[in-house]
Amino acid sequence: MKVLIVGGGGREHAIALKIKENPEVTALYAAPGNGGIAQIATCLPFKATDVDGIVRWAAENKVAPDDPLCLGMVDALAEQGIPAFGPRKNAAIIEGSKVFSKNLMKKYGIPTAAYETFDDYDAAVKYLQTADMPIVVKADGLALGKGVLICPDRDSAVEAVASMMKEAKFGASGARVVIEEFLTGPEVSAGVHRRQNGQADGVQHGSQARA
């Protein structure tokens, strides 16, 4: 069995290490991978967001991530009959939009930090004038893990909002922001793996820090 891992972070390295232990795996690839992954797998010259390139390579080589998932990587692979572990594009929005995920948790009573969402800079700054500090400012969209800023005081919070909404530090991902209460405590990540009709489906992990 050939396996391709899409991504190049520590999470993908951990996944690669475990997959490498499976005796049924005859070849392990990563796109783009990293220095650590390169020691146990073949790294390919594709960005994780190059959906067309990765799908084309997977189809040619008969093998079965955040940005690639939100761009429809799993959907595109499925269309070629290539099994993929991960959520489809319409489910990956839970990871791809913090506004969507926070509203989803609120709708279904899932515990989460108190929050407000904004698509207007002035409204966000006005809210910060009376909000408790420290506070957390999050870019709505994907930002390579850099879109969450913990702000100890009002000035740094306003600066964080300005960097996202006015200076476009994270491009379109920062056009909307989530401003939420600061929580302390351990963070727990969970992954779900199920089998349906003989096929393995992956559901994107979730993380939550609770006081």
PDB file of C-alpha atoms in Angstrom:
ATOM      1  CA  MET A   1       0.000   0.000   0.000  1.00  0.00           C
ATOM      2  CA  LYS A   2       1.293   3.452  -0.957  1.00  0.00           C
ATOM      3  CA  VAL A   3       0.412   6.429   1.274  1.00  0.00           C
ATOM      4  CA  LEU A   4       0.749  10.149   0.568  1.00  0.00           C
ATOM      5  CA  ILE A   5       0.640  12.652   3.453  1.00  0.00           C
ATOM      6  CA  VAL A   6      -0.240  16.227   2.507  1.00  0.00           C
ATOM      7  CA  GLY A   7       1.457  18.870   4.640  1.00  0.00           C
ATOM      8  CA  GLY A   8       4.803  19.703   6.161  1.00  0.00           C
ATOM      9  CA  GLY A   9       4.341  20.374   9.866  1.00  0.00           C
ATOM     10  CA  GLY A  10       4.910  18.558  13.114  1.00  0.00           C
ATOM     11  CA  ARG A  11       1.480  16.954  12.969  1.00  0.00           C
ATOM     12  CA  GLU A  12       2.250  15.427   9.587  1.00  0.00           C
ATOM     13  CA  HIS A  13       5.625  14.212  10.901  1.00  0.00           C
ATOM     14  CA  ALA A  14       3.874  12.431  13.785  1.00  0.00           C
ATOM     15  CA  ILE A  15       1.391  10.849  11.381  1.00  0.00           C
ATOM     16  CA  ALA A  16       4.228   9.732   9.102  1.00  0.00           C
ATOM     17  CA  LEU A  17       6.071   8.083  11.993  1.00  0.00           C
ATOM     18  CA  LYS A  18       3.034   5.990  12.903  1.00  0.00           C
ATOM     19  CA  ILE A  19       2.154   5.107   9.314  1.00  0.00           C
ATOM     20  CA  LYS A  20       5.740   3.995   8.750  1.00  0.00           C
ATOM     21  CA  GLU A  21       5.231   1.337  11.443  1.00  0.00           C
ATOM     22  CA  ASN A  22       2.483  -0.344   9.412  1.00  0.00           C
ATOM     23  CA  PRO A  23       3.961  -3.361   7.581  1.00  0.00           C
ATOM     24  CA  GLU A  24       1.304  -3.028   4.873  1.00  0.00           C
ATOM     25  CA  VAL A  25       2.763   0.328   3.772  1.00  0.00           C
ATOM     26  CA  THR A  26       5.227  -0.272   0.948  1.00  0.00           C
ATOM     27  CA  ALA A  27       5.909   3.374   0.078  1.00  0.00           C
ATOM     28  CA  LEU A  28       5.407   6.602   2.032  1.00  0.00           C
ATOM     29  CA  TYR A  29       5.326  10.062   0.443  1.00  0.00           C
ATOM     30  CA  ALA A  30       4.775  13.592   1.716  1.00  0.00           C
ATOM     31  CA  ALA A  31       3.940  16.833  -0.081  1.00  0.00           C
ATOM     32  CA  PRO A  32       5.857  18.936   0.645  1.00  0.00           C
ATOM     33  CA  GLY A  33       7.105  17.249   3.837  1.00  0.00           C
ATOM     34  CA  ASN A  34       9.980  18.618   5.934  1.00  0.00           C
ATOM     35  CA  GLY A  35      13.489  17.675   7.055  1.00  0.00           C
ATOM     36  CA  GLY A  36      12.251  15.221   9.647  1.00  0.00           C
ATOM     37  CA  ILE A  37       9.766  13.544   7.331  1.00  0.00           C
ATOM     38  CA  ALA A  38      12.453  13.263   4.648  1.00  0.00           C
ATOM     39  CA  GLN A  39      14.294  10.774   6.881  1.00  0.00           C
ATOM     40  CA  ILE A  40      11.451   8.249   6.657  1.00  0.00           C
ATOM     41  CA  ALA A  41       9.533   9.186   3.499  1.00  0.00           C
ATOM     42  CA  THR A  42       9.952  10.572   0.000  1.00  0.00           C
ATOM     43  CA  CYS A  43       9.159  14.290  -0.078  1.00  0.00           C
ATOM     44  CA  LEU A  44       7.508  15.618  -3.225  1.00  0.00           C
ATOM     45  CA  PRO A  45       7.984  19.120  -4.728  1.00  0.00           C
ATOM     46  CA  PHE A  46       4.352  20.205  -4.304  1.00  0.00           C
ATOM     47  CA  LYS A  47       2.900  22.857  -2.038  1.00  0.00           C
ATOM     48  CA  ALA A  48       0.145  21.513   0.203  1.00  0.00           C
ATOM     49  CA  THR A  49      -2.267  23.844  -1.602  1.00  0.00           C
ATOM     50  CA  ASP A  50      -1.434  22.499  -5.081  1.00  0.00           C
ATOM     51  CA  VAL A  51      -4.598  20.406  -5.313  1.00  0.00           C
ATOM     52  CA  ASP A  52      -4.363  19.762  -9.053  1.00  0.00           C
ATOM     53  CA  GLY A  53      -0.683  18.809  -8.929  1.00  0.00           C
ATOM     54  CA  ILE A  54      -1.076  16.445  -5.988  1.00  0.00           C
ATOM     55  CA  VAL A  55      -4.192  14.801  -7.404  1.00  0.00           C
ATOM     56  CA  ARG A  56      -2.474  14.339 -10.766  1.00  0.00           C
ATOM     57  CA  TRP A  57       0.594  12.812  -9.093  1.00  0.00           C
ATOM     58  CA  ALA A  58      -1.550  10.540  -6.898  1.00  0.00           C
ATOM     59  CA  ALA A  59      -3.513   9.313  -9.888  1.00  0.00           C
ATOM     60  CA  GLU A  60      -0.359   8.626 -11.884  1.00  0.00           C
ATOM     61  CA  ASN A  61       1.328   6.829  -8.990  1.00  0.00           C
ATOM     62  CA  LYS A  62      -1.780   5.091  -7.677  1.00  0.00           C
ATOM     63  CA  VAL A  63      -1.598   6.203  -4.043  1.00  0.00           C
ATOM     64  CA  ALA A  64      -4.161   7.043  -1.611  1.00  0.00           C
ATOM     65  CA  PRO A  65      -4.147  18.488   5.488  1.00  0.00           C
ATOM     66  CA  ASP A  66      -5.786  22.529   6.747  1.00  0.00           C
ATOM     67  CA  ASP A  67      -5.405  24.498   3.526  1.00  0.00           C
ATOM     68  CA  PRO A  68      -5.632  21.491   1.139  1.00  0.00           C
ATOM     69  CA  LEU A  69      -8.717  20.183   2.944  1.00  0.00           C
ATOM     70  CA  CYS A  70     -10.494  23.531   2.672  1.00  0.00           C
ATOM     71  CA  LEU A  71      -9.538  23.735  -0.991  1.00  0.00           C
ATOM     72  CA  GLY A  72     -11.235  20.398  -1.657  1.00  0.00           C
ATOM     73  CA  MET A  73      -8.284  18.001  -1.734  1.00  0.00           C
ATOM     74  CA  VAL A  74     -10.327  15.045  -0.463  1.00  0.00           C
ATOM     75  CA  ASP A  75     -13.151  15.778  -2.926  1.00  0.00           C
ATOM     76  CA  ALA A  76     -10.730  15.955  -5.843  1.00  0.00           C
ATOM     77  CA  LEU A  77      -9.001  12.701  -4.864  1.00  0.00           C
ATOM     78  CA  ALA A  78     -12.358  10.949  -4.412  1.00  0.00           C
ATOM     79  CA  GLU A  79     -13.377  11.982  -7.922  1.00  0.00           C
ATOM     80  CA  GLN A  80     -10.336  10.058  -9.160  1.00  0.00           C
ATOM     81  CA  GLY A  81     -11.235   7.028  -7.042  1.00  0.00           C
ATOM     82  CA  ILE A  82      -8.327   7.619  -4.655  1.00  0.00           C
ATOM     83  CA  PRO A  83      -9.189   7.013  -0.949  1.00  0.00           C
ATOM     84  CA  ALA A  84      -8.215   9.922   1.315  1.00  0.00           C
ATOM     85  CA  PHE A  85      -8.264  10.330   5.087  1.00  0.00           C
ATOM     86  CA  GLY A  86      -9.741  13.732   5.834  1.00  0.00           C
ATOM     87  CA  PRO A  87     -12.957  15.748   5.672  1.00  0.00           C
ATOM     88  CA  ARG A  88     -14.496  16.911   2.436  1.00  0.00           C
ATOM     89  CA  LYS A  89     -14.515  20.619   1.611  1.00  0.00           C
ATOM     90  CA  ASN A  90     -17.986  21.230   3.038  1.00  0.00           C
ATOM     91  CA  ALA A  91     -16.894  19.772   6.396  1.00  0.00           C
ATOM     92  CA  ALA A  92     -13.417  21.337   6.451  1.00  0.00           C
ATOM     93  CA  ILE A  93     -15.008  24.771   6.849  1.00  0.00           C
ATOM     94  CA  ILE A  94     -15.078  23.987  10.572  1.00  0.00           C
ATOM     95  CA  GLU A  95     -11.303  24.420  10.453  1.00  0.00           C
ATOM     96  CA  GLY A  96     -11.254  26.961   7.652  1.00  0.00           C
ATOM     97  CA  SER A  97     -13.526  29.557   9.261  1.00  0.00           C
ATOM     98  CA  LYS A  98     -13.332  30.398  12.946  1.00  0.00           C
ATOM     99  CA  VAL A  99     -16.502  32.481  12.634  1.00  0.00           C
ATOM    100  CA  PHE A 100     -18.368  29.459  11.270  1.00  0.00           C
ATOM    101  CA  SER A 101     -16.991  27.082  13.901  1.00  0.00           C
ATOM    102  CA  LYS A 102     -17.712  29.435  16.812  1.00  0.00           C
ATOM    103  CA  ASN A 103     -21.270  30.038  15.611  1.00  0.00           C
ATOM    104  CA  LEU A 104     -21.723  26.288  15.150  1.00  0.00           C
ATOM    105  CA  MET A 105     -20.620  25.631  18.734  1.00  0.00           C
ATOM    106  CA  LYS A 106     -22.931  28.345  20.022  1.00  0.00           C
ATOM    107  CA  LYS A 107     -25.891  26.988  18.046  1.00  0.00           C
ATOM    108  CA  TYR A 108     -25.518  23.460  19.412  1.00  0.00           C
ATOM    109  CA  GLY A 109     -24.510  24.329  22.952  1.00  0.00           C
ATOM    110  CA  ILE A 110     -20.907  23.144  22.669  1.00  0.00           C
ATOM    111  CA  PRO A 111     -18.810  24.797  25.411  1.00  0.00           C
ATOM    112  CA  THR A 112     -16.489  27.452  24.019  1.00  0.00           C
ATOM    113  CA  ALA A 113     -14.985  30.769  25.083  1.00  0.00           C
ATOM    114  CA  ALA A 114     -17.345  33.760  24.985  1.00  0.00           C
ATOM    115  CA  TYR A 115     -16.820  35.679  21.749  1.00  0.00           C
ATOM    116  CA  GLU A 116     -17.950  38.290  19.247  1.00  0.00           C
ATOM    117  CA  THR A 117     -17.305  38.381  15.496  1.00  0.00           C
ATOM    118  CA  PHE A 118     -16.605  41.462  13.379  1.00  0.00           C
ATOM    119  CA  ASP A 119     -16.257  42.384   9.732  1.00  0.00           C
ATOM    120  CA  ASP A 120     -15.956  46.103  10.495  1.00  0.00           C
ATOM    121  CA  TYR A 121     -12.729  47.497  11.961  1.00  0.00           C
ATOM    122  CA  ASP A 122     -14.309  50.400  13.848  1.00  0.00           C
ATOM    123  CA  ALA A 123     -16.897  48.127  15.464  1.00  0.00           C
ATOM    124  CA  ALA A 124     -14.179  45.731  16.588  1.00  0.00           C
ATOM    125  CA  VAL A 125     -12.103  48.525  18.129  1.00  0.00           C
ATOM    126  CA  LYS A 126     -15.170  49.958  19.882  1.00  0.00           C
ATOM    127  CA  TYR A 127     -15.880  46.545  21.407  1.00  0.00           C
ATOM    128  CA  LEU A 128     -12.311  46.317  22.709  1.00  0.00           C
ATOM    129  CA  GLN A 129     -12.702  49.547  24.675  1.00  0.00           C
ATOM    130  CA  THR A 130     -14.914  47.811  27.248  1.00  0.00           C
ATOM    131  CA  ALA A 131     -13.755  44.192  26.910  1.00  0.00           C
ATOM    132  CA  ASP A 132     -11.867  42.430  29.694  1.00  0.00           C
ATOM    133  CA  MET A 133      -8.154  41.897  29.224  1.00  0.00           C
ATOM    134  CA  PRO A 134      -6.211  39.800  28.324  1.00  0.00           C
ATOM    135  CA  ILE A 135      -8.172  38.869  25.231  1.00  0.00           C
ATOM    136  CA  VAL A 136      -7.693  36.750  22.105  1.00  0.00           C
ATOM    137  CA  VAL A 137      -7.967  38.039  18.532  1.00  0.00           C
ATOM    138  CA  LYS A 138      -8.322  35.467  15.752  1.00  0.00           C
ATOM    139  CA  ALA A 139      -8.310  35.835  11.982  1.00  0.00           C
ATOM    140  CA  ASP A 140     -11.381  34.090  10.593  1.00  0.00           C
ATOM    141  CA  GLY A 141      -9.600  32.115   7.896  1.00  0.00           C
ATOM    142  CA  LEU A 142      -6.491  29.971   7.644  1.00  0.00           C
ATOM    143  CA  ALA A 143      -3.189  31.705   8.372  1.00  0.00           C
ATOM    144  CA  LEU A 144      -0.613  28.902   8.621  1.00  0.00           C
ATOM    145  CA  GLY A 145      -1.115  28.667  12.358  1.00  0.00           C
ATOM    146  CA  LYS A 146      -0.216  32.357  12.889  1.00  0.00           C
ATOM    147  CA  GLY A 147      -3.697  33.877  12.962  1.00  0.00           C
ATOM    148  CA  VAL A 148      -4.358  33.685  16.721  1.00  0.00           C
ATOM    149  CA  LEU A 149      -2.956  36.507  18.842  1.00  0.00           C
ATOM    150  CA  ILE A 150      -3.125  36.612  22.652  1.00  0.00           C
ATOM    151  CA  CYS A 151      -3.276  40.263  23.657  1.00  0.00           C
ATOM    152  CA  PRO A 152      -2.367  41.234  27.230  1.00  0.00           C
ATOM    153  CA  ASP A 153      -3.821  44.753  27.020  1.00  0.00           C
ATOM    154  CA  ARG A 154      -6.095  47.006  24.996  1.00  0.00           C
ATOM    155  CA  ASP A 155      -3.330  48.591  22.918  1.00  0.00           C
ATOM    156  CA  SER A 156      -1.996  45.241  21.729  1.00  0.00           C
ATOM    157  CA  ALA A 157      -5.544  44.051  20.992  1.00  0.00           C
ATOM    158  CA  VAL A 158      -6.270  47.101  18.830  1.00  0.00           C
ATOM    159  CA  GLU A 159      -2.922  46.572  17.096  1.00  0.00           C
ATOM    160  CA  ALA A 160      -3.822  42.945  16.414  1.00  0.00           C
ATOM    161  CA  VAL A 161      -7.180  43.890  14.892  1.00  0.00           C
ATOM    162  CA  ALA A 162      -5.535  46.593  12.770  1.00  0.00           C
ATOM    163  CA  SER A 163      -2.894  44.179  11.476  1.00  0.00           C
ATOM    164  CA  MET A 164      -5.600  41.799  10.309  1.00  0.00           C
ATOM    165  CA  MET A 165      -8.396  44.073   9.119  1.00  0.00           C
ATOM    166  CA  LYS A 166      -6.575  47.205   7.929  1.00  0.00           C
ATOM    167  CA  GLU A 167      -3.083  45.992   7.023  1.00  0.00           C
ATOM    168  CA  ALA A 168      -4.317  42.638   5.657  1.00  0.00           C
ATOM    169  CA  LYS A 169      -1.473  40.764   7.376  1.00  0.00           C
ATOM    170  CA  PHE A 170      -3.229  37.475   6.599  1.00  0.00           C
ATOM    171  CA  GLY A 171      -4.901  38.579   3.391  1.00  0.00           C
ATOM    172  CA  ALA A 172      -8.577  37.694   3.015  1.00  0.00           C
ATOM    173  CA  SER A 173      -8.308  35.397   6.041  1.00  0.00           C
ATOM    174  CA  GLY A 174      -8.251  38.468   8.288  1.00  0.00           C
ATOM    175  CA  ALA A 175     -11.153  40.339   6.709  1.00  0.00           C
ATOM    176  CA  ARG A 176     -13.298  39.014   9.556  1.00  0.00           C
ATOM    177  CA  VAL A 177     -12.095  38.453  13.089  1.00  0.00           C
ATOM    178  CA  VAL A 178     -13.206  36.617  16.189  1.00  0.00           C
ATOM    179  CA  ILE A 179     -12.532  38.363  19.494  1.00  0.00           C
ATOM    180  CA  GLU A 180     -12.916  35.980  22.406  1.00  0.00           C
ATOM    181  CA  GLU A 181     -12.251  35.686  26.105  1.00  0.00           C
ATOM    182  CA  PHE A 182      -8.850  34.448  27.220  1.00  0.00           C
ATOM    183  CA  LEU A 183      -8.894  30.987  28.779  1.00  0.00           C
ATOM    184  CA  THR A 184      -6.073  29.170  30.535  1.00  0.00           C
ATOM    185  CA  GLY A 185      -5.654  25.453  31.015  1.00  0.00           C
ATOM    186  CA  PRO A 186      -4.583  22.302  29.196  1.00  0.00           C
ATOM    187  CA  GLU A 187      -5.349  21.909  25.505  1.00  0.00           C
ATOM    188  CA  VAL A 188      -6.805  18.669  24.219  1.00  0.00           C
ATOM    189  CA  SER A 189      -6.826  17.523  20.591  1.00  0.00           C
ATOM    190  CA  ALA A 190      -9.052  14.712  19.362  1.00  0.00           C
ATOM    191  CA  GLY A 191      -9.168  12.829  16.084  1.00  0.00           C
ATOM    192  CA  VAL A 192     -12.006  10.685  14.770  1.00  0.00           C
ATOM    193  CA  HIS A 193     -11.516   7.696  12.464  1.00  0.00           C
ATOM    194  CA  ARG A 194     -14.502   5.734  11.233  1.00  0.00           C
ATOM    195  CA  ARG A 195     -15.194   3.096   8.630  1.00  0.00           C
ATOM    196  CA  GLN A 196     -18.212   3.266   6.378  1.00  0.00           C
ATOM    197  CA  ASN A 197     -18.921   0.841   3.547  1.00  0.00           C
ATOM    198  CA  GLY A 198     -15.411  -0.498   3.895  1.00  0.00           C
ATOM    199  CA  GLN A 199     -13.837   2.939   3.411  1.00  0.00           C
ATOM    200  CA  ALA A 200     -11.918   4.918   6.047  1.00  0.00           C
ATOM    201  CA  ASP A 201     -13.061   8.487   6.610  1.00  0.00           C
ATOM    202  CA  GLY A 202     -11.048  11.063   8.502  1.00  0.00           C
ATOM    203  CA  VAL A 203     -12.593  13.882  10.472  1.00  0.00           C
ATOM    204  CA  GLN A 204     -10.396  16.905  11.129  1.00  0.00           C
ATOM    205  CA  HIS A 205      -9.084  17.135  14.657  1.00  0.00           C
ATOM    206  CA  GLY A 206     -10.353  19.763  17.065  1.00  0.00           C
ATOM    207  CA  SER A 207      -8.533  21.559  19.856  1.00  0.00           C
ATOM    208  CA  GLN A 208      -9.905  23.381  22.833  1.00  0.00           C
ATOM    209  CA  ALA A 209      -8.260  24.967  25.847  1.00  0.00           C
ATOM    210  CA  ARG A 210     -10.475  25.142  28.899  1.00  0.00           C
ATOM    211  CA  ALA A 211      -9.998  26.928  32.192  1.00  0.00           C
TER     212      ALA A 211
END
